[in-house]
Amino acid sequence: MNKQSSQIRKEFLDFFKKNGATVVPSDSLIPSGDKSLLFTSAGMVQFKQHYLGQSKDAFTRAASCQKCFRTSDIEQVGLTTRHLTFFEMLGNFSFGDYFKKESIAWGWEFLTKNMELPIDKLYITIYKDDDESGEIWKKIVPASRITKMGGDTNFWNMGDTGPCGPCSEIYIDLGEDVGCGKPACAVGCDCDRYLEIWNHVFTQFDKQSDGSLKPLPRKNIDTGMGLERIVAAVNGKKSIFDTDLFMPIMNAAIELLKVKNEDIQISKLRMIADHARAVTFLISDGILPSNEGRGYVLRRILRRALRQGKFFGYDKPFIGDLSSTVFKIMEPAYPELSSKLANIQSIIKLEEEKFLETLHSGENILSEMINSYKSKKAKTIGGQDVFKLYDTYGFPYDLTKEIAAEQGLTIDEKGFKDEQKKAQEKSRAAWGGSGEKDFSFYSVIHKKAGDTKFCGYDNYEIAGEVLALLKDGQEISELKTGEKGEIILSQSVFYAESGGQMADKGFIEADNFSAQVEDVFKPIGSLFVHKVKVIKGAVKIKDSVKTKIDIERRLQIARHHTSTHLLQKALKETFGDHIAQAGSLVAKDYLRFDFTHFAQIKKEDLIKIEQKINTVIRANMPVAIKSMKIDEARAAGAMALFGEKYGDIVRTVSVKEDGAKNPYSMELCGGTHIQRTGDIGLFKIISESSIGSGIRRIEAAAGAAAENFVLKEEDNISKTAQLLNSANGAIFEKVQKQIEDIKKLENEVSTLKSRLTSQDTDSYIANIQEVNGFKFLPLLIENADIKSLRDLSDNLRQKLGSAALLLVSIGEDKSSFIVSLTDDYVKKGLNAGKIAKSFAQEIEGSGGGKPDFAQGGAKNKDKIPAALKTSQKHIKV
């Protein structure tokens, strides 16, 4: 039987929809259901609140095809026929609804009838004490094909305590030809013969601290089936890589890399295909390469894929090209990829180019390392050095091993693995979750109070009922004068911080009560929590109050939010569609916009962008807000945020000239905006900078904030003009003249210093030492610059003929030194660069250079005198 992956994905969701399930779209790879997780690693992650009974959704049955990412098996990817980092998990879920009987029956029906898998090839595992599942399965399959397993494989725990339950897994026998051949080979063997297809988790117990299991009042079902595995099984493939999800990517890689014998390099091609998929979807969901957290994992996996090209003799970027093949395969299921592809490719290419430069540096460092080991007559390169190459420079372990072997050296594999393990443990320890608050307390409040109705788009004040009062993580009945706490209302005009927009401030009031609202946030769902300080009177639960926002603050924030949309449009017009938002902050005093771009923006381009925005402001275009279906919004060209999860109905914000057919700007946005662009007043860019690889940041101001910025700049210009005794318009020429005069004076001072320093050469020569057959002169000179040290070095070398010089100067802010060798000493094996490095280590500085001349410096000058006294130890071949 042959079925496309897209067909199987659809049939699965349709099957469970027919059986009463609500089909829920895939969550982002950045988990929305559990902030403590680095990545979404299973279908159940987005349903955590449903399992805990804290969701406000009406459905009790769900089905999904969830994007997942795991690195637990990364070392196996490519080497086996079944391991992946990025995969899609098909799942059906029950929250206190159906249980084992239905889950098992539907699972069997889907596999044997819809997918037509051979019944005699399917095997079942159950938890050893789960007799209930065993009895259900015995009515479906012979007892000989049911295996009881232990808790390590067939019992799921959320933690040391809490919800847990037995599992039942469905396996397919792929045949003896892919097995290990051992007589004891059976279901559960680590070989490739028995492939786990579907895992059914029956969450029915609540584990106590003493280890005992209490039945849960609400029993749940959580199942997971890898799409890639079921596609392989249905199509009679022994490997998941031999399917339509991977073959086009592998074929594209073969063509790009000009692979001649793909059978020999199949493991590398599999790894490239998996990692290309992972990189494409990680970036699509808003993760960008960096040196920490999710970005670090993305960077490592992208580099891991790219360096496979080395083994094919390919030294150019290619993963970005493969992402277009990934797009063609996955776009029908994930249409949001179409608007992000250009940006995904530009981010990948930038990171690839940067890494290839690093890889080149790694080759040079490895060459030096090999020469060093050979000079010591060592035969094995230490594991620590190999790992440093791998971790710091991204240099492949296999490539190090291969190059070392060509030079007659081996590597310390155990030492490398020990260092790798230490780094993994350090990385795990460094991830302490998202850094966000534990909002489980608010889940209970949300269940009682429900969502807060937001009425702030069209109103500045409105009445509401107090539903809950909180203080120090506890529910209370009353908040009094002088106390700080939190108020939950039935409805509110206060905008809660989200989407980069800061919260409103203002007051919650009644006849004898007034509280200042200092912040508003949404810990879960649309529950608005108002952080307040009571100024007058007291408030109790069920009191009727009025919410009033600071209108000028709201309008100023709205000016900045609309300006952010105009800024993104202007950036795209100026540089192209690779520009995408990577973060933002919309506050009262300024806005901050982070975006993907590969180079610093020139001053003239910043001026052009600013002029574009102010032109749109002067055109006074209307700003229209409209709710529509997500597909309609995308078709209309609306821009969506990377990594953001949208529902079926979305809110669009459009800036459109009167009478124009298409909008100038259109974005999906839940923020507050002005009514016409003219309401912004003035837009002014304050700064532009880099905040990471391929990520730029613009800070700007609009309206009153822009006016204040301009006034401060004008004031600074006037004050500077006064200091220079100049007119405002002549400051540049005045400063330029003064800089030229200062440079002349500095040159004169430097020349005088060099003359004074060089006059004492005879007294310096008196301090020369004989070290290992070399004339060595270490000197300490106060407040000499590098030029003076160089000039002195030239004079001393000329007088001495043969010499090794270490000249050190201690200055007020920093200290400098040079190492200079005559040519005959270099030929005898001395190396100025190595001497500089070893001396620098003693003074907690840095240094290096060529064999005949090197220099360095240090901020800690206290260690220099002692280091100089023992510096003769560095003079050796």
Short mmCIF file of C-alpha atoms in Angstrom, two decimals, residues 635-824:
data_model
loop_
_atom_site.label_atom_id
_atom_site.label_comp_id
_atom_site.label_asym_id
_atom_site.label_seq_id
_atom_site.Cartn_x
_atom_site.Cartn_y
_atom_site.Cartn_z
CA ALA A 635 -4.22 36.00 1.55
CA ALA A 636 -4.50 39.77 2.03
CA GLY A 637 -0.76 39.92 2.83
CA ALA A 638 -0.95 40.44 6.59
CA MET A 639 2.39 40.04 8.36
CA ALA A 640 2.48 37.62 11.29
CA LEU A 641 4.99 37.38 14.11
CA PHE A 642 7.54 34.55 14.09
CA GLY A 643 6.67 31.87 16.64
CA GLU A 644 3.26 33.34 17.44
CA LYS A 645 0.29 30.97 17.60
CA TYR A 646 -2.91 32.34 16.05
CA GLY A 647 -6.49 31.14 16.24
CA ASP A 648 -8.96 30.83 13.37
CA ILE A 649 -10.09 34.45 13.81
CA VAL A 650 -7.38 37.13 13.98
CA ARG A 651 -7.27 40.89 14.53
CA THR A 652 -5.64 42.85 11.71
CA VAL A 653 -4.26 46.39 11.82
CA SER A 654 -4.04 48.07 8.40
CA VAL A 655 -2.61 51.42 7.35
CA LYS A 656 -4.24 52.31 4.03
CA GLU A 657 -4.31 55.50 2.00
CA ASP A 658 -7.79 56.81 1.21
CA GLY A 659 -8.92 55.32 -2.11
CA ALA A 660 -5.97 52.89 -2.38
CA LYS A 661 -6.65 49.30 -3.44
CA ASN A 662 -4.09 47.65 -1.14
CA PRO A 663 -2.97 48.67 2.34
CA TYR A 664 0.46 50.24 2.85
CA SER A 665 0.94 48.06 5.94
CA MET A 666 -1.08 45.16 7.34
CA GLU A 667 -0.19 43.10 10.41
CA LEU A 668 -1.83 40.63 12.77
CA CYS A 669 -1.82 42.49 16.07
CA GLY A 670 -3.71 42.61 19.35
CA GLY A 671 -2.25 45.95 20.50
CA THR A 672 -3.70 49.46 20.75
CA HIS A 673 -3.25 51.96 17.90
CA ILE A 674 -4.05 55.53 16.88
CA GLN A 675 -6.87 56.26 14.40
CA ARG A 676 -4.84 58.00 11.68
CA THR A 677 -1.10 58.14 11.01
CA GLY A 678 -1.17 61.92 11.45
CA ASP A 679 -1.93 61.33 15.14
CA ILE A 680 1.68 60.13 15.53
CA GLY A 681 3.03 63.65 14.93
CA LEU A 682 6.76 63.03 14.51
CA PHE A 683 8.96 59.93 14.23
CA LYS A 684 12.64 60.02 15.16
CA ILE A 685 15.24 57.19 15.16
CA ILE A 686 17.40 57.36 18.29
CA SER A 687 19.89 54.51 17.71
CA GLU A 688 20.71 51.40 15.66
CA SER A 689 22.86 48.54 16.94
CA SER A 690 23.59 44.80 16.81
CA ILE A 691 22.21 42.53 19.55
CA GLY A 692 23.35 39.19 18.09
CA SER A 693 24.31 37.35 14.95
CA GLY A 694 22.02 38.61 12.19
CA ILE A 695 19.82 40.61 14.59
CA ARG A 696 19.72 44.43 14.58
CA ARG A 697 17.90 46.77 16.95
CA ILE A 698 16.41 50.21 16.29
CA GLU A 699 15.28 52.44 19.14
CA ALA A 700 13.02 55.31 18.21
CA ALA A 701 10.52 57.79 19.57
CA ALA A 702 7.24 59.23 18.28
CA GLY A 703 4.91 62.07 19.18
CA ALA A 704 5.77 63.91 22.42
CA ALA A 705 8.65 61.50 23.11
CA ALA A 706 10.23 62.39 19.74
CA GLU A 707 9.77 66.11 20.45
CA ASN A 708 11.49 65.69 23.83
CA PHE A 709 14.38 63.83 22.18
CA VAL A 710 14.84 66.61 19.58
CA LEU A 711 14.73 69.29 22.31
CA LYS A 712 17.43 67.46 24.31
CA GLU A 713 19.60 67.13 21.20
CA GLU A 714 19.21 70.85 20.45
CA ASP A 715 20.08 71.68 24.06
CA ASN A 716 23.23 69.52 23.85
CA ILE A 717 24.23 71.26 20.61
CA SER A 718 23.77 74.72 22.19
CA LYS A 719 25.80 73.76 25.28
CA THR A 720 28.57 72.30 23.11
CA ALA A 721 28.61 75.47 20.99
CA GLN A 722 29.02 77.57 24.13
CA LEU A 723 31.97 75.46 25.29
CA LEU A 724 33.62 75.84 21.89
CA ASN A 725 32.75 79.55 21.68
CA SER A 726 31.07 78.81 18.37
CA ALA A 727 27.76 79.31 16.60
CA ASN A 728 25.50 76.20 16.55
CA GLY A 729 25.96 75.78 12.81
CA ALA A 730 29.78 75.92 12.98
CA ILE A 731 30.35 73.20 15.62
CA PHE A 732 31.57 70.55 13.16
CA GLU A 733 34.29 72.76 11.63
CA LYS A 734 35.35 73.97 15.10
CA VAL A 735 35.67 70.42 16.51
CA GLN A 736 37.44 69.17 13.37
CA LYS A 737 40.05 71.96 13.72
CA GLN A 738 40.61 71.14 17.39
CA ILE A 739 41.04 67.40 16.66
CA GLU A 740 43.67 68.20 14.02
CA ASP A 741 45.52 70.44 16.50
CA ILE A 742 45.40 67.75 19.19
CA LYS A 743 46.77 65.11 16.79
CA LYS A 744 49.70 67.39 15.92
CA LEU A 745 50.47 67.90 19.60
CA GLU A 746 50.20 64.16 20.31
CA ASN A 747 52.65 63.38 17.50
CA GLU A 748 55.08 65.94 18.87
CA VAL A 749 54.81 64.47 22.38
CA SER A 750 55.31 60.93 21.04
CA THR A 751 58.40 62.00 19.09
CA LEU A 752 59.89 63.66 22.18
CA LYS A 753 59.15 60.55 24.30
CA SER A 754 60.89 58.31 21.76
CA ARG A 755 63.94 60.56 21.71
CA LEU A 756 64.15 60.66 25.51
CA THR A 757 63.68 56.88 25.77
CA SER A 758 66.27 56.13 23.09
CA GLN A 759 68.87 58.43 24.66
CA ASP A 760 69.31 55.94 27.54
CA THR A 761 70.19 52.89 25.41
CA ASP A 762 73.69 52.54 26.88
CA SER A 763 72.37 52.41 30.44
CA TYR A 764 69.76 49.85 29.36
CA ILE A 765 72.37 47.58 27.73
CA ALA A 766 74.13 47.30 31.10
CA ASN A 767 71.21 45.12 32.27
CA ILE A 768 71.59 42.47 29.57
CA GLN A 769 71.50 38.79 30.69
CA GLU A 770 72.84 35.54 29.24
CA VAL A 771 70.02 32.92 29.13
CA ASN A 772 70.41 29.49 27.50
CA GLY A 773 73.03 30.91 25.12
CA PHE A 774 70.91 33.94 24.18
CA LYS A 775 71.43 37.64 25.06
CA PHE A 776 68.20 38.65 26.83
CA LEU A 777 67.26 42.18 27.90
CA PRO A 778 64.06 42.68 29.99
CA LEU A 779 63.25 46.34 30.65
CA LEU A 780 60.54 48.20 32.59
CA ILE A 781 59.84 51.72 31.30
CA GLU A 782 57.27 54.09 32.81
CA ASN A 783 54.49 55.59 30.66
CA ALA A 784 55.95 54.77 27.23
CA ASP A 785 53.57 54.17 24.33
CA ILE A 786 53.91 51.33 21.82
CA LYS A 787 55.64 53.59 19.27
CA SER A 788 58.29 54.54 21.86
CA LEU A 789 58.85 50.87 22.72
CA ARG A 790 59.23 50.01 19.01
CA ASP A 791 61.72 52.82 18.44
CA LEU A 792 63.75 51.77 21.49
CA SER A 793 63.66 48.16 20.27
CA ASP A 794 65.06 49.19 16.85
CA ASN A 795 67.91 51.14 18.50
CA LEU A 796 68.80 48.31 20.89
CA ARG A 797 68.78 45.65 18.17
CA GLN A 798 71.05 47.82 16.01
CA LYS A 799 73.53 48.32 18.85
CA LEU A 800 73.48 44.74 20.14
CA GLY A 801 73.45 42.88 16.82
CA SER A 802 71.95 39.77 18.43
CA ALA A 803 69.32 40.08 21.16
CA ALA A 804 65.99 38.97 22.63
CA LEU A 805 64.16 42.02 24.02
CA LEU A 806 61.20 42.18 26.40
CA LEU A 807 60.22 45.84 26.84
CA VAL A 808 57.37 46.60 29.25
CA SER A 809 55.64 49.91 29.93
CA ILE A 810 53.31 50.52 32.89
CA GLY A 811 50.77 53.24 32.22
CA GLU A 812 47.97 54.75 34.29
CA ASP A 813 45.12 52.91 32.57
CA LYS A 814 46.84 49.91 31.02
CA SER A 815 50.21 48.32 30.52
CA SER A 816 51.84 47.31 27.23
CA PHE A 817 54.81 45.18 26.23
CA ILE A 818 56.69 44.07 23.14
CA VAL A 819 58.93 41.10 22.41
CA SER A 820 61.54 41.64 19.69
CA LEU A 821 64.07 39.12 18.34
CA THR A 822 66.91 39.52 15.90
CA ASP A 823 66.78 37.28 12.80
CA ASP A 824 69.57 34.95 13.94
#
